[in-house]
mmCIF file of C-alpha atoms in Angstrom:
data_model
loop_
_atom_site.group_PDB
_atom_site.id
_atom_site.type_symbol
_atom_site.label_atom_id
_atom_site.label_comp_id
_atom_site.label_asym_id
_atom_site.label_seq_id
_atom_site.Cartn_x
_atom_site.Cartn_y
_atom_site.Cartn_z
ATOM 1 C CA MET S 165 -0.159 0.054 -0.063
ATOM 2 C CA LYS S 166 1.315 3.288 -1.058
ATOM 3 C CA GLU S 167 1.970 6.001 1.691
ATOM 4 C CA CYS S 168 -0.484 8.806 1.523
ATOM 5 C CA GLU S 169 0.221 12.268 2.634
ATOM 6 C CA TYR S 170 -2.410 14.402 4.555
ATOM 7 C CA ARG S 171 -2.532 18.191 4.881
ATOM 8 C CA GLN S 172 -5.101 20.551 6.522
ATOM 9 C CA ILE S 173 -6.642 22.604 3.948
ATOM 10 C CA PRO S 174 -8.442 25.918 5.148
ATOM 11 C CA PRO S 175 -12.062 26.298 4.220
ATOM 12 C CA GLY S 176 -12.759 28.136 0.984
ATOM 13 C CA THR S 177 -9.121 27.467 -0.599
ATOM 14 C CA PRO S 178 -9.358 25.747 -4.177
ATOM 15 C CA ALA S 179 -8.291 22.461 -4.562
ATOM 16 C CA ALA S 180 -4.628 22.127 -5.740
ATOM 17 C CA PRO S 181 -3.963 20.014 -9.034
ATOM 18 C CA PRO S 182 -2.482 16.718 -8.209
ATOM 19 C CA SER S 183 1.434 17.294 -8.131
ATOM 20 C CA SER S 184 3.406 14.718 -10.107
ATOM 21 C CA GLU S 185 6.339 15.110 -8.047
ATOM 22 C CA PRO S 186 7.726 12.295 -5.963
ATOM 23 C CA PRO S 187 6.793 12.462 -2.093
ATOM 24 C CA ALA S 188 8.959 13.983 0.484
ATOM 25 C CA PRO S 189 11.444 11.369 1.723
ATOM 26 C CA ALA S 190 10.525 9.895 5.082
ATOM 27 C CA ALA S 191 13.502 11.295 6.919
ATOM 28 C CA SER S 192 12.332 15.265 6.268
ATOM 29 C CA SER S 193 8.771 14.422 7.942
ATOM 30 C CA MET S 194 10.428 12.738 10.814
ATOM 31 C CA ALA S 195 12.554 15.798 11.186
ATOM 32 C CA ALA S 196 9.743 18.129 11.004
ATOM 33 C CA ALA S 197 7.716 15.921 13.455
ATOM 34 C CA ALA S 198 10.536 16.176 15.920
ATOM 35 C CA ALA S 199 10.774 19.890 15.672
ATOM 36 C CA THR S 200 6.929 20.357 16.470
ATOM 37 C CA PRO S 201 6.805 21.237 20.195
ATOM 38 C CA ALA S 202 4.418 19.076 22.202
ATOM 39 C CA HIS S 203 2.494 22.014 23.803
ATOM 40 C CA GLY S 204 -0.631 19.883 24.067
ATOM 41 C CA ARG S 205 1.020 16.933 26.046
ATOM 42 C CA ARG S 206 0.383 17.120 29.737
ATOM 43 C CA ARG S 207 1.972 15.190 32.769
ATOM 44 C CA LYS S 208 -0.109 12.817 34.668
ATOM 45 C CA TRP S 209 0.862 14.709 38.006
ATOM 46 C CA GLU S 210 -1.159 17.540 36.737
ATOM 47 C CA VAL S 211 -4.167 15.539 36.840
ATOM 48 C CA PHE S 212 -3.352 13.584 39.894
ATOM 49 C CA PRO S 213 -6.709 12.647 41.681
ATOM 50 C CA GLY S 214 -5.684 13.113 45.354
ATOM 51 C CA ARG S 215 -5.097 16.115 47.225
ATOM 52 C CA ASN S 216 -1.287 16.725 46.742
ATOM 53 C CA ARG S 217 0.748 19.327 45.551
ATOM 54 C CA PHE S 218 3.798 18.610 42.916
ATOM 55 C CA TYR S 219 6.935 20.483 42.697
ATOM 56 C CA CYS S 220 9.834 20.445 40.393
ATOM 57 C CA GLY S 221 7.610 18.886 37.672
ATOM 58 C CA GLY S 222 6.180 16.325 39.767
ATOM 59 C CA ARG S 223 9.403 14.768 41.355
ATOM 60 C CA LEU S 224 8.461 16.028 44.610
ATOM 61 C CA MET S 225 4.995 16.043 46.374
ATOM 62 C CA LEU S 226 3.805 17.188 49.188
ATOM 63 C CA ALA S 227 -0.073 17.057 51.186
ATOM 64 C CA ARG S 228 -2.079 19.967 50.405
ATOM 65 C CA HIS S 229 -1.581 21.738 53.797
ATOM 66 C CA SER S 230 1.818 21.759 54.206
ATOM 67 C CA GLY S 231 2.281 24.810 56.756
ATOM 68 C CA VAL S 232 2.965 22.507 59.720
ATOM 69 C CA PHE S 233 5.739 20.764 57.810
ATOM 70 C CA LEU S 234 7.349 24.643 57.137
ATOM 71 C CA LEU S 235 7.162 25.216 60.966
ATOM 72 C CA THR S 236 8.887 22.065 61.482
ATOM 73 C CA LEU S 237 11.618 22.546 59.234
ATOM 74 C CA GLY S 238 11.887 26.513 60.358
ATOM 75 C CA LEU S 239 12.158 25.435 64.290
ATOM 76 C CA ILE S 240 14.936 22.871 63.204
ATOM 77 C CA VAL S 241 16.894 25.231 61.126
ATOM 78 C CA VAL S 242 16.626 28.247 63.539
ATOM 79 C CA THR S 243 17.231 26.448 66.533
ATOM 80 C CA SER S 244 20.439 24.967 64.894
ATOM 81 C CA GLY S 245 21.563 27.903 63.443
ATOM 82 C CA LEU S 246 21.468 29.803 66.861
ATOM 83 C CA PHE S 247 23.308 26.920 68.502
ATOM 84 C CA PHE S 248 25.941 27.035 65.694
ATOM 85 C CA ALA S 249 26.416 30.948 66.022
ATOM 86 C CA PHE S 250 26.391 31.607 69.550
ATOM 87 C CA ASP S 251 27.262 28.506 71.664
ATOM 88 C CA CYS S 252 29.734 26.275 69.267
ATOM 89 C CA PRO S 253 32.359 28.903 69.215
ATOM 90 C CA PHE S 254 32.619 29.034 72.964
ATOM 91 C CA LEU S 255 32.508 25.363 73.431
ATOM 92 C CA ALA S 256 34.815 24.844 70.750
ATOM 93 C CA ARG S 257 37.654 27.088 72.247
ATOM 94 C CA ASN S 258 36.923 25.956 75.708
ATOM 95 C CA LEU S 259 36.138 22.423 75.273
ATOM 96 C CA THR S 260 36.762 20.660 72.044
ATOM 97 C CA LEU S 261 36.069 20.690 68.334
ATOM 98 C CA ALA S 262 34.326 17.767 68.394
ATOM 99 C CA ILE S 263 31.081 19.633 69.493
ATOM 100 C CA PRO S 264 30.177 21.435 66.084
ATOM 101 C CA ILE S 265 31.221 18.560 64.062
ATOM 102 C CA ILE S 266 28.901 16.234 65.889
ATOM 103 C CA ALA S 267 26.323 18.699 65.705
ATOM 104 C CA GLY S 268 26.620 19.483 62.153
ATOM 105 C CA ILE S 269 26.608 15.884 61.232
ATOM 106 C CA LEU S 270 23.504 15.177 63.457
ATOM 107 C CA PHE S 271 21.867 18.525 61.720
ATOM 108 C CA LEU S 272 22.402 17.284 58.218
ATOM 109 C CA PHE S 273 21.143 14.169 58.983
ATOM 110 C CA VAL S 274 17.984 15.316 60.350
ATOM 111 C CA ILE S 275 17.150 17.541 57.501
ATOM 112 C CA SER S 276 17.875 14.764 54.876
ATOM 113 C CA CYS S 277 15.599 12.346 56.732
ATOM 114 C CA LEU S 278 13.007 14.958 56.949
ATOM 115 C CA LEU S 279 13.001 15.707 53.417
ATOM 116 C CA GLN S 280 13.346 12.125 52.504
ATOM 117 C CA THR S 281 10.096 11.810 54.371
ATOM 118 C CA SER S 282 8.131 14.688 53.258
ATOM 119 C CA PHE S 283 8.818 14.531 49.320
ATOM 120 C CA ARG S 284 8.677 10.987 48.822
ATOM 121 C CA ASP S 285 5.712 8.733 47.557
ATOM 122 C CA PRO S 286 4.522 7.228 50.751
ATOM 123 C CA GLY S 287 3.225 4.183 48.998
ATOM 124 C CA ILE S 288 0.355 5.309 47.064
ATOM 125 C CA LEU S 289 -1.743 2.844 45.233
ATOM 126 C CA PRO S 290 -3.334 4.108 41.827
ATOM 127 C CA ARG S 291 -7.123 4.283 41.517
ATOM 128 C CA ALA S 292 -9.063 1.942 39.556
ATOM 129 C CA THR S 293 -9.979 2.828 35.926
ATOM 130 C CA PRO S 294 -13.660 3.505 35.201
ATOM 131 C CA SER S 295 -13.618 -0.062 33.018
ATOM 132 C CA GLU S 296 -11.765 -1.740 36.089
ATOM 133 C CA ALA S 297 -14.078 -0.285 38.531
ATOM 134 C CA ALA S 298 -17.312 -1.371 36.432
ATOM 135 C CA ASP S 299 -15.902 -4.775 36.131
ATOM 136 C CA LEU S 300 -15.516 -4.965 39.624
ATOM 137 C CA GLU S 301 -18.908 -3.835 40.494
ATOM 138 C CA LYS S 302 -20.373 -6.386 38.114
ATOM 139 C CA TRP S 303 -18.541 -9.216 40.230
ATOM 140 C CA ILE S 304 -19.697 -7.811 43.403
ATOM 141 C CA ASP S 305 -23.143 -7.616 42.269
ATOM 142 C CA SER S 306 -22.876 -11.249 41.002
ATOM 143 C CA LEU S 307 -22.193 -12.577 44.806
ATOM 144 C CA GLY S 308 -25.711 -11.242 45.873
ATOM 145 C CA THR S 309 -27.847 -13.957 47.369
ATOM 146 C CA SER S 310 -30.925 -11.953 47.454
ATOM 147 C CA THR S 311 -32.666 -8.786 45.836
ATOM 148 C CA TYR S 312 -33.034 -6.751 48.897
ATOM 149 C CA ARG S 313 -29.627 -7.333 50.444
ATOM 150 C CA PRO S 314 -26.220 -5.921 48.711
ATOM 151 C CA PRO S 315 -23.459 -8.218 48.903
ATOM 152 C CA ALA S 316 -20.416 -7.727 51.257
ATOM 153 C CA ARG S 317 -17.967 -5.282 50.249
ATOM 154 C CA THR S 318 -15.032 -7.361 51.992
ATOM 155 C CA MET S 319 -12.661 -10.057 50.602
ATOM 156 C CA GLU S 320 -10.668 -12.555 52.863
ATOM 157 C CA VAL S 321 -7.152 -13.866 52.320
ATOM 158 C CA VAL S 322 -5.145 -15.792 54.551
ATOM 159 C CA ILE S 323 -1.803 -14.514 55.377
ATOM 160 C CA ASN S 324 0.670 -16.717 57.344
ATOM 161 C CA LYS S 325 -2.057 -19.129 58.434
ATOM 162 C CA TYR S 326 -4.374 -16.314 59.840
ATOM 163 C CA MET S 327 -7.729 -14.807 58.039
ATOM 164 C CA VAL S 328 -7.104 -11.016 57.000
ATOM 165 C CA LYS S 329 -10.325 -8.999 55.935
ATOM 166 C CA LEU S 330 -9.838 -6.522 52.902
ATOM 167 C CA LYS S 331 -12.176 -3.743 52.805
ATOM 168 C CA TYR S 332 -13.462 -2.011 49.939
ATOM 169 C CA CYS S 333 -12.551 1.681 49.008
ATOM 170 C CA TYR S 334 -15.401 3.628 47.574
ATOM 171 C CA THR S 335 -12.877 6.451 46.658
ATOM 172 C CA CYS S 336 -10.243 4.541 44.735
ATOM 173 C CA LYS S 337 -12.786 1.664 43.669
ATOM 174 C CA MET S 338 -10.802 -1.176 44.713
ATOM 175 C CA PHE S 339 -10.309 -3.797 47.333
ATOM 176 C CA ARG S 340 -7.472 -2.384 49.682
ATOM 177 C CA PRO S 341 -4.359 -4.685 49.709
ATOM 178 C CA PRO S 342 -3.388 -5.829 53.194
ATOM 179 C CA ARG S 343 -2.104 -3.114 55.665
ATOM 180 C CA THR S 344 -3.512 -0.597 53.205
ATOM 181 C CA SER S 345 -5.789 2.346 54.566
ATOM 182 C CA HIS S 346 -7.406 5.338 52.823
ATOM 183 C CA CYS S 347 -5.875 8.771 54.093
ATOM 184 C CA SER S 348 -8.785 11.081 54.594
ATOM 185 C CA VAL S 349 -6.252 14.173 54.346
ATOM 186 C CA CYS S 350 -4.456 13.280 50.894
ATOM 187 C CA ASP S 351 -7.430 11.217 49.804
ATOM 188 C CA ASN S 352 -5.325 8.516 48.752
ATOM 189 C CA CYS S 353 -5.028 4.615 49.348
ATOM 190 C CA VAL S 354 -1.477 4.139 51.119
ATOM 191 C CA GLU S 355 0.319 0.766 51.321
ATOM 192 C CA ARG S 356 1.290 -0.130 54.837
ATOM 193 C CA PHE S 357 -0.198 3.005 55.926
ATOM 194 C CA ASP S 358 1.044 4.145 59.473
ATOM 195 C CA HIS S 359 -0.612 7.597 59.693
ATOM 196 C CA HIS S 360 -0.593 11.123 58.356
ATOM 197 C CA CYS S 361 1.706 13.153 60.086
ATOM 198 C CA PRO S 362 1.311 16.865 59.808
ATOM 199 C CA TRP S 363 4.760 17.585 61.232
ATOM 200 C CA VAL S 364 6.365 16.286 57.863
ATOM 201 C CA GLY S 365 3.661 17.307 55.540
ATOM 202 C CA ASN S 366 2.944 13.956 54.120
ATOM 203 C CA CYS S 367 1.406 10.498 55.114
ATOM 204 C CA VAL S 368 4.039 7.965 56.450
ATOM 205 C CA GLY S 369 3.557 4.503 54.831
ATOM 206 C CA LYS S 370 5.518 1.407 52.986
ATOM 207 C CA ARG S 371 8.040 3.882 50.999
ATOM 208 C CA ASN S 372 8.882 6.427 53.564
ATOM 209 C CA TYR S 373 8.483 5.088 56.865
ATOM 210 C CA ARG S 374 12.250 4.112 57.216
ATOM 211 C CA TYR S 375 13.059 7.497 56.844
ATOM 212 C CA PHE S 376 10.453 8.975 59.210
ATOM 213 C CA TYR S 377 11.893 6.714 62.006
ATOM 214 C CA ALA S 378 15.449 8.083 61.297
ATOM 215 C CA PHE S 379 13.995 11.425 61.262
ATOM 216 C CA ILE S 380 12.337 11.102 64.671
ATOM 217 C CA LEU S 381 15.517 9.054 66.257
ATOM 218 C CA SER S 382 18.131 11.436 64.925
ATOM 219 C CA LEU S 383 16.318 14.547 66.123
ATOM 220 C CA SER S 384 15.847 12.972 69.576
ATOM 221 C CA PHE S 385 19.576 12.828 69.610
ATOM 222 C CA LEU S 386 20.174 16.380 68.219
ATOM 223 C CA THR S 387 17.542 18.009 70.657
ATOM 224 C CA ALA S 388 19.325 16.338 73.587
ATOM 225 C CA PHE S 389 22.752 17.001 72.518
ATOM 226 C CA ILE S 390 21.861 20.892 71.987
ATOM 227 C CA PHE S 391 20.224 21.101 75.310
ATOM 228 C CA ALA S 392 23.143 19.515 76.836
ATOM 229 C CA CYS S 393 25.695 21.674 75.335
ATOM 230 C CA VAL S 394 23.560 25.068 76.039
ATOM 231 C CA ILE S 395 23.329 24.029 79.758
ATOM 232 C CA THR S 396 27.375 23.406 79.920
ATOM 233 C CA HIS S 397 27.553 26.539 77.842
ATOM 234 C CA LEU S 398 25.830 28.741 80.357
ATOM 235 C CA ALA S 399 27.259 26.772 83.204
ATOM 236 C CA LEU S 400 31.125 27.655 82.072
ATOM 237 C CA ARG S 401 29.838 31.333 81.739
ATOM 238 C CA SER S 402 28.408 31.508 84.941
ATOM 239 C CA GLN S 403 31.655 30.597 86.733
ATOM 240 C CA GLY S 404 32.742 33.649 88.720
ATOM 241 C CA SER S 405 29.576 35.692 88.053
ATOM 242 C CA ASP S 406 25.882 35.843 88.445
ATOM 243 C CA PHE S 407 23.787 33.109 86.694
ATOM 244 C CA LEU S 408 20.938 35.857 86.089
ATOM 245 C CA THR S 409 23.364 38.275 84.263
ATOM 246 C CA VAL S 410 24.942 35.472 82.088
ATOM 247 C CA LEU S 411 20.947 34.748 80.873
ATOM 248 C CA LYS S 412 20.744 38.293 80.026
ATOM 249 C CA ALA S 413 23.903 38.273 78.142
ATOM 250 C CA THR S 414 23.015 35.314 76.010
ATOM 251 C CA PRO S 415 19.366 35.614 75.121
ATOM 252 C CA ALA S 416 20.173 33.106 72.126
ATOM 253 C CA SER S 417 21.107 30.452 74.306
ATOM 254 C CA VAL S 418 18.117 30.827 76.752
ATOM 255 C CA LEU S 419 15.592 30.509 73.690
ATOM 256 C CA GLU S 420 17.479 27.262 72.400
ATOM 257 C CA LEU S 421 16.995 25.952 75.839
ATOM 258 C CA VAL S 422 13.147 26.818 76.084
ATOM 259 C CA VAL S 423 12.679 25.332 72.687
ATOM 260 C CA CYS S 424 14.627 22.127 73.534
ATOM 261 C CA PHE S 425 13.100 21.592 76.899
ATOM 262 C CA PHE S 426 9.524 21.716 75.843
ATOM 263 C CA SER S 427 10.285 19.740 72.520
ATOM 264 C CA VAL S 428 12.619 16.752 73.916
ATOM 265 C CA TRP S 429 10.038 15.022 75.895
ATOM 266 C CA SER S 430 7.668 14.450 73.046
ATOM 267 C CA ILE S 431 10.216 13.679 70.561
ATOM 268 C CA PHE S 432 11.635 10.840 72.835
ATOM 269 C CA GLY S 433 8.009 9.664 73.659
ATOM 270 C CA LEU S 434 7.489 9.444 69.899
ATOM 271 C CA SER S 435 10.851 7.936 69.226
ATOM 272 C CA GLY S 436 10.250 5.307 71.771
ATOM 273 C CA PHE S 437 6.515 4.721 70.643
ATOM 274 C CA HIS S 438 7.782 3.918 66.887
ATOM 275 C CA THR S 439 10.378 1.647 68.424
ATOM 276 C CA TYR S 440 7.836 -0.722 69.812
ATOM 277 C CA LEU S 441 6.135 -0.493 66.666
ATOM 278 C CA VAL S 442 9.344 -1.406 64.612
ATOM 279 C CA ALA S 443 10.319 -4.324 66.902
ATOM 280 C CA SER S 444 6.649 -5.755 66.856
ATOM 281 C CA ASN S 445 6.155 -5.219 63.072
ATOM 282 C CA LEU S 446 2.973 -2.952 63.590
ATOM 283 C CA THR S 447 1.905 0.242 62.423
ATOM 284 C CA THR S 448 0.327 3.231 64.123
ATOM 285 C CA ASN S 449 -3.145 2.753 62.408
ATOM 286 C CA GLU S 450 -3.271 -1.049 63.726
ATOM 287 C CA ASP S 451 -1.985 -0.336 67.071
ATOM 288 C CA LEU S 452 -4.478 2.413 67.754
ATOM 289 C CA LYS S 453 -7.490 -0.114 66.474
ATOM 290 C CA GLY S 454 -6.095 -2.858 68.202
ATOM 291 C CA ALA S 455 -6.315 -5.074 65.028
ATOM 292 C CA TRP S 456 -3.707 -7.368 66.345
ATOM 293 C CA SER S 457 -4.232 -7.155 70.208
ATOM 294 C CA ASN S 458 -3.017 -10.430 71.951
ATOM 295 C CA LYS S 459 -5.642 -9.917 74.815
ATOM 296 C CA ARG S 460 -8.185 -10.784 72.044
ATOM 297 C CA GLY S 461 -6.674 -14.400 71.643
ATOM 298 C CA SER S 462 -4.064 -16.326 69.121
ATOM 299 C CA GLU S 463 -6.614 -15.923 66.348
ATOM 300 C CA PHE S 464 -5.971 -12.079 66.257
ATOM 301 C CA ALA S 465 -2.317 -12.387 66.694
ATOM 302 C CA ASN S 466 -0.170 -9.841 64.327
ATOM 303 C CA PRO S 467 0.250 -12.152 60.996
ATOM 304 C CA TYR S 468 2.790 -9.961 59.857
ATOM 305 C CA SER S 469 5.346 -10.579 62.776
ATOM 306 C CA HIS S 470 8.514 -12.670 62.494
ATOM 307 C CA LYS S 471 8.011 -13.590 66.250
ATOM 308 C CA SER S 472 11.733 -11.905 66.680
ATOM 309 C CA ILE S 473 12.425 -8.173 67.808
ATOM 310 C CA PHE S 474 15.655 -8.487 65.417
ATOM 311 C CA THR S 475 13.939 -10.083 62.432
ATOM 312 C CA ASN S 476 11.226 -7.562 62.621
ATOM 313 C CA CYS S 477 13.703 -4.358 62.777
ATOM 314 C CA CYS S 478 15.493 -5.937 59.650
ATOM 315 C CA ALA S 479 11.986 -6.337 57.835
ATOM 316 C CA VAL S 480 10.894 -2.779 58.742
ATOM 317 C CA LEU S 481 14.001 -0.880 58.450
ATOM 318 C CA CYS S 482 16.212 -2.760 55.918
ATOM 319 C CA GLY S 483 13.965 -4.302 53.846
ATOM 320 C CA PRO S 484 13.958 -4.162 49.646
ATOM 321 C CA PHE S 485 13.122 -0.788 48.718
ATOM 322 C CA TYR S 486 9.697 -0.831 46.656
ATOM 323 C CA PRO S 487 9.297 1.330 43.556
ATOM 324 C CA SER S 488 6.533 3.618 43.075
ATOM 325 C CA LEU S 489 3.484 2.607 41.768
ATOM 326 C CA ILE S 490 2.423 5.889 40.169
ATOM 327 C CA ASP S 491 4.231 7.475 37.212
ATOM 328 C CA ARG S 492 3.953 11.043 38.122
ATOM 329 C CA ARG S 493 6.218 12.406 35.188
ATOM 330 C CA GLY S 494 4.801 10.116 32.677
ATOM 331 C CA PHE S 495 2.451 11.732 29.701
ATOM 332 C CA ILE S 496 -1.129 11.049 29.475
ATOM 333 C CA GLN S 497 -1.787 9.007 26.442
ATOM 334 C CA ALA S 498 -4.942 7.565 25.374
ATOM 335 C CA ASP S 499 -6.305 4.664 27.149
ATOM 336 C CA ALA S 500 -5.785 1.561 25.461
ATOM 337 C CA GLY S 501 -8.538 -0.092 26.977
ATOM 338 C CA THR S 502 -8.751 -2.924 29.818
ATOM 339 C CA PRO S 503 -10.110 -6.264 29.143
ATOM 340 C CA SER S 504 -13.312 -7.017 30.980
ATOM 341 C CA THR S 505 -12.799 -9.534 34.030
ATOM 342 C CA PRO S 506 -14.833 -12.616 34.078
ATOM 343 C CA LYS S 507 -17.220 -12.999 36.545
ATOM 344 C CA SER S 508 -15.780 -16.445 37.811
ATOM 345 C CA GLU S 509 -12.518 -15.037 38.748
ATOM 346 C CA ILE S 510 -11.895 -12.853 41.693
ATOM 347 C CA PRO S 511 -11.091 -9.408 40.414
ATOM 348 C CA SER S 512 -7.605 -7.754 41.191
ATOM 349 C CA PHE S 513 -7.645 -4.726 43.660
ATOM 350 C CA GLY S 514 -7.822 -2.259 40.711
ATOM 351 C CA THR S 515 -4.969 0.330 39.651
ATOM 352 C CA LYS S 516 -5.055 2.584 37.022
ATOM 353 C CA SER S 517 -3.505 2.009 33.285
ATOM 354 C CA ASP S 518 -0.959 4.329 31.923
ATOM 355 C CA ALA S 519 -3.447 7.073 31.489
ATOM 356 C CA SER S 520 -4.069 6.986 35.262
ATOM 357 C CA MET S 521 -0.997 7.087 36.619
ATOM 358 C CA CYS S 522 -0.074 3.503 36.634
ATOM 359 C CA VAL S 523 3.350 2.100 35.920
ATOM 360 C CA ARG S 524 2.324 -1.785 35.472
ATOM 361 C CA GLY S 525 -0.810 -3.640 34.708
ATOM 362 C CA THR S 526 -3.460 -3.636 37.218
ATOM 363 C CA LYS S 527 -3.463 -7.510 37.679
ATOM 364 C CA GLU S 528 0.201 -8.066 37.643
ATOM 365 C CA ILE S 529 0.985 -5.294 40.437
ATOM 366 C CA LEU S 530 -1.817 -6.337 42.805
ATOM 367 C CA ARG S 531 -1.310 -9.994 42.556
ATOM 368 C CA THR S 532 2.122 -9.405 43.172
ATOM 369 C CA LEU S 533 1.495 -7.444 46.500
ATOM 370 C CA CYS S 534 -0.814 -10.273 47.524
ATOM 371 C CA ALA S 535 1.935 -12.901 47.002
ATOM 372 C CA SER S 536 4.283 -10.823 48.938
ATOM 373 C CA TRP S 537 1.749 -10.439 51.810
ATOM 374 C CA GLN S 538 0.786 -14.133 51.840
ATOM 375 C CA ASN S 539 4.432 -15.058 52.229
ATOM 376 C CA PRO S 540 5.723 -11.896 54.320
ATOM 377 C CA ARG S 541 8.793 -13.987 55.244
ATOM 378 C CA ARG S 542 10.226 -13.735 51.761
ATOM 379 C CA PRO S 543 9.011 -10.156 50.598
ATOM 380 C CA GLN S 544 11.965 -9.715 48.377
ATOM 381 C CA GLU S 545 11.486 -12.684 45.755
ATOM 382 C CA ALA S 546 7.690 -11.973 45.556
ATOM 383 C CA LEU S 547 8.294 -8.263 44.897
ATOM 384 C CA SER S 548 11.572 -8.537 42.703
ATOM 385 C CA ASN S 549 9.645 -8.109 39.380
ATOM 386 C CA ILE S 550 7.760 -5.032 40.180
#
């Protein structure tokens, strides 16, 4: 079949006679197409359905209300800056140069972990496409045993010999995978949802929990270190003089002392609580709901625990790093369509296609997620293909 060349002809223009010249070579047409700017193409983060804000072309994401995150960042930077400016020079001259070095390392580590927690995808699951949602609704309707009672919107799966119920998300139009919950603030289903933390301006989930834990742990050390150094600074200055006079002469140190004193207790308490959660392989959401309480009997034991504190810590903090399931910087393309799900099959927990922020196919992604939770002791093998 011969190649045809199509041109847009404005209305009212007389038809041009057929040309006897041979068509232009394909290379020139390809070069012209490459030179045409793609102004009409949009990135997928621009139509993201959740309540998130994106920066740097979709590379960074935050919750919609991020004012408390800026307060957290400002308190850390201002308090540490006052310490480096007014306390470190005196302590370095009179005690040791190691004090500003240790404080600098702790400060950089805290800021790095905070930014990693705040700007990273916490583990958002893409929503189902309209075709996937329609197939899932048909399958749910087929389960109804009567005409007056709607079918239950739950599924049951066996994980490590324990029965776990999967709830249906009416917003994302899918059955939530194990340990997944829908955040009402960000309006997203987050895998291994821990909680929404306004202090970091993001949800804390599967992909940023280790950075959140490292942030609060290092922040507790930094706060205690600054608090001890400021007391040492004031004690050395007050030798041979009145203590109140020293306080009046160093207002910056007094401000640091007050900020650290009122914040160190809450930070230490939060660090201890999350240390208990890491050792038990629990999330804040599960602990507050009492989902796996030992007081309720052995049938309600935590199916995700490895029965060892060391193994639980390694699984939570040193496990494989999972890729993001949303393609934030991808271009929106025409939906190629999704094959319908037979009623005899149990549908997957719907995700989006390429036009709806999904990186991989729906069935492939969430079947792999279920396989990883059904064999929690070998998650790396189950998720190596994502």
